[in-house]
Amino acid sequence: MLKLAVLVSGGGTNLQAIIDQIEAGTIPDTKIEVVISNNKGAFALERAARHGIPAECISPKDYPDREAFNDALLARLLASGADLVVLAGCLVVIPEKLVDAFPNRIINIHPALIPAFCGTGYYGLKVHEAALERGVRVSGATVHFVDKGTDTGPIILQKAVEVRDGDTPEALQLRIMQEAEWKILPEAIRLIGQGRVVVEDGRCRILGQ
Ligand code: GAR
């Protein structure tokens, strides 16, 4: 049984895609132990609660400094017994000690084809605004392991999505979620659960493909 901790910050549509595929059996032998949001108002917490999944808020606002927040987050993740930490629309900067505690056991979904439109400052709608500003004809999404950089870890899966004339950032964001994110994030979890993702020399190899 693969045990997940899912970190969220907002609407939680990627969390919902994971929940739906676990319930449908397309991600077998996998359980979400806890959903943690840095934001009390995140609808993702409500989504988790509706499915009977423990959901809590750990917010930097409730701690005297960043280090105390980081320690609380790490302690909760360790206590959850999670094998894999999934960043599903999580906008918190992951501290180095968390990466050390979960080496190649934290994955992130990024709404662009890394190395395009990624790194510090590229999150949420800003990514799609930048893609439209540059005029790319193709964007997409990437699932990668989290290392100590921002969006620099080994790439597990990517999926391209067409950019259409007249796209707004919101329209592009929704198409990338529907056609890429909600597919490749659950798929990456399934592959990891099956032991089919191997990291060698900073790159991923998918066994049996
Ligand atoms: C998603 O598009 C995700 O890729 C993005 O935030 C959105 C969260 O949506 N993540 C990042 O930009 C991380 N750098 P959701 O809460 O509905 O899953």
mmCIF file of N, CA and C and ligand atoms in Angstrom, residues 10-15 88-91 108-111 122-124 127-128 151 173 177 181, ligand 1:
data_model
loop_
_atom_site.group_PDB
_atom_site.id
_atom_site.type_symbol
_atom_site.label_atom_id
_atom_site.label_comp_id
_atom_site.label_asym_id
_atom_site.label_seq_id
_atom_site.Cartn_x
_atom_site.Cartn_y
_atom_site.Cartn_z
ATOM 1 N N GLY A 10 -5.113 25.535 -2.899
ATOM 2 C CA GLY A 10 -6.261 26.217 -3.507
ATOM 3 C C GLY A 10 -7.430 25.315 -3.790
ATOM 4 N N GLY A 11 -7.869 25.362 -5.040
ATOM 5 C CA GLY A 11 -9.115 24.701 -5.425
ATOM 6 C C GLY A 11 -9.098 23.190 -5.321
ATOM 7 N N GLY A 12 -7.951 22.581 -5.525
ATOM 8 C CA GLY A 12 -7.835 21.151 -5.312
ATOM 9 C C GLY A 12 -8.355 20.270 -6.435
ATOM 10 N N THR A 13 -8.354 20.780 -7.688
ATOM 11 C CA THR A 13 -8.830 19.905 -8.764
ATOM 12 C C THR A 13 -7.856 18.755 -9.025
ATOM 13 N N ASN A 14 -6.574 18.990 -8.825
ATOM 14 C CA ASN A 14 -5.622 17.884 -8.974
ATOM 15 C C ASN A 14 -5.796 16.860 -7.854
ATOM 16 N N LEU A 15 -6.046 17.336 -6.642
ATOM 17 C CA LEU A 15 -6.363 16.417 -5.536
ATOM 18 C C LEU A 15 -7.587 15.588 -5.906
ATOM 19 N N ALA A 88 0.105 19.119 -4.963
ATOM 20 C CA ALA A 88 -0.985 19.209 -5.937
ATOM 21 C C ALA A 88 -1.529 20.638 -5.900
ATOM 22 N N GLY A 89 -0.810 21.534 -6.585
ATOM 23 C CA GLY A 89 -1.200 22.945 -6.511
ATOM 24 C C GLY A 89 -0.775 23.554 -5.196
ATOM 25 N N CYS A 90 0.393 23.118 -4.709
ATOM 26 C CA CYS A 90 0.919 23.627 -3.433
ATOM 27 C C CYS A 90 1.859 24.798 -3.732
ATOM 28 N N LEU A 91 1.557 25.952 -3.160
ATOM 29 C CA LEU A 91 2.339 27.152 -3.474
ATOM 30 C C LEU A 91 3.360 27.501 -2.388
ATOM 31 N N ASN A 108 5.770 16.963 -7.773
ATOM 32 C CA ASN A 108 5.062 18.228 -7.994
ATOM 33 C C ASN A 108 4.455 18.226 -9.388
ATOM 34 N N ILE A 109 3.272 18.839 -9.513
ATOM 35 C CA ILE A 109 2.707 19.084 -10.846
ATOM 36 C C ILE A 109 2.929 20.544 -11.180
ATOM 37 N N HIS A 110 3.539 20.776 -12.350
ATOM 38 C CA HIS A 110 3.783 22.149 -12.791
ATOM 39 C C HIS A 110 3.028 22.363 -14.109
ATOM 40 N N PRO A 111 2.332 23.498 -14.254
ATOM 41 C CA PRO A 111 1.457 23.667 -15.421
ATOM 42 C C PRO A 111 2.159 24.241 -16.653
ATOM 43 N N TYR A 122 6.963 31.550 -11.198
ATOM 44 C CA TYR A 122 6.065 30.914 -12.155
ATOM 45 C C TYR A 122 5.155 29.924 -11.429
ATOM 46 N N TYR A 123 3.956 30.369 -11.118
ATOM 47 C CA TYR A 123 2.979 29.487 -10.491
ATOM 48 C C TYR A 123 1.587 29.940 -10.914
ATOM 49 N N GLY A 124 0.673 28.990 -10.886
ATOM 50 C CA GLY A 124 -0.723 29.293 -11.191
ATOM 51 C C GLY A 124 -0.888 30.017 -12.529
ATOM 52 N N VAL A 127 2.000 31.386 -14.982
ATOM 53 C CA VAL A 127 2.652 30.501 -15.960
ATOM 54 C C VAL A 127 1.971 30.655 -17.323
ATOM 55 N N HIS A 128 0.653 30.669 -17.297
ATOM 56 C CA HIS A 128 -0.107 30.723 -18.556
ATOM 57 C C HIS A 128 -0.038 32.120 -19.166
ATOM 58 N N ASP A 151 11.520 23.693 -9.344
ATOM 59 C CA ASP A 151 11.127 23.025 -10.605
ATOM 60 C C ASP A 151 12.326 22.432 -11.342
ATOM 61 N N GLN A 173 -5.262 27.619 -18.900
ATOM 62 C CA GLN A 173 -5.105 26.884 -17.635
ATOM 63 C C GLN A 173 -6.078 25.708 -17.560
ATOM 64 N N MET A 177 -5.206 21.748 -17.483
ATOM 65 C CA MET A 177 -5.654 20.871 -16.380
ATOM 66 C C MET A 177 -6.386 19.650 -16.928
ATOM 67 N N GLU A 181 -2.835 17.834 -16.699
ATOM 68 C CA GLU A 181 -2.568 17.688 -15.262
ATOM 69 C C GLU A 181 -3.362 16.553 -14.612
HETATM 70 C C1 GAR B 1 -2.521 23.772 -11.024
HETATM 71 O O1 GAR B 1 -2.628 24.293 -12.316
HETATM 72 C C2 GAR B 1 -1.081 23.403 -10.727
HETATM 73 O O2 GAR B 1 -0.416 22.892 -11.833
HETATM 74 C C3 GAR B 1 -0.529 24.743 -10.320
HETATM 75 O O3 GAR B 1 -1.530 25.324 -9.517
HETATM 76 C C4 GAR B 1 -2.808 24.851 -9.976
HETATM 77 C C5 GAR B 1 -3.566 24.303 -8.790
HETATM 78 O O4 GAR B 1 -4.871 23.901 -9.140
HETATM 79 N N1 GAR B 1 0.721 24.590 -9.587
HETATM 80 C C6 GAR B 1 1.724 25.436 -9.694
HETATM 81 O O5 GAR B 1 1.688 26.446 -10.376
HETATM 82 C C7 GAR B 1 2.969 25.061 -8.902
HETATM 83 N N2 GAR B 1 4.113 25.786 -9.360
HETATM 84 P P1 GAR B 1 -5.722 22.921 -8.203
HETATM 85 O O6 GAR B 1 -5.667 23.470 -6.777
HETATM 86 O O7 GAR B 1 -7.115 23.016 -8.772
HETATM 87 O O8 GAR B 1 -5.143 21.537 -8.311
#
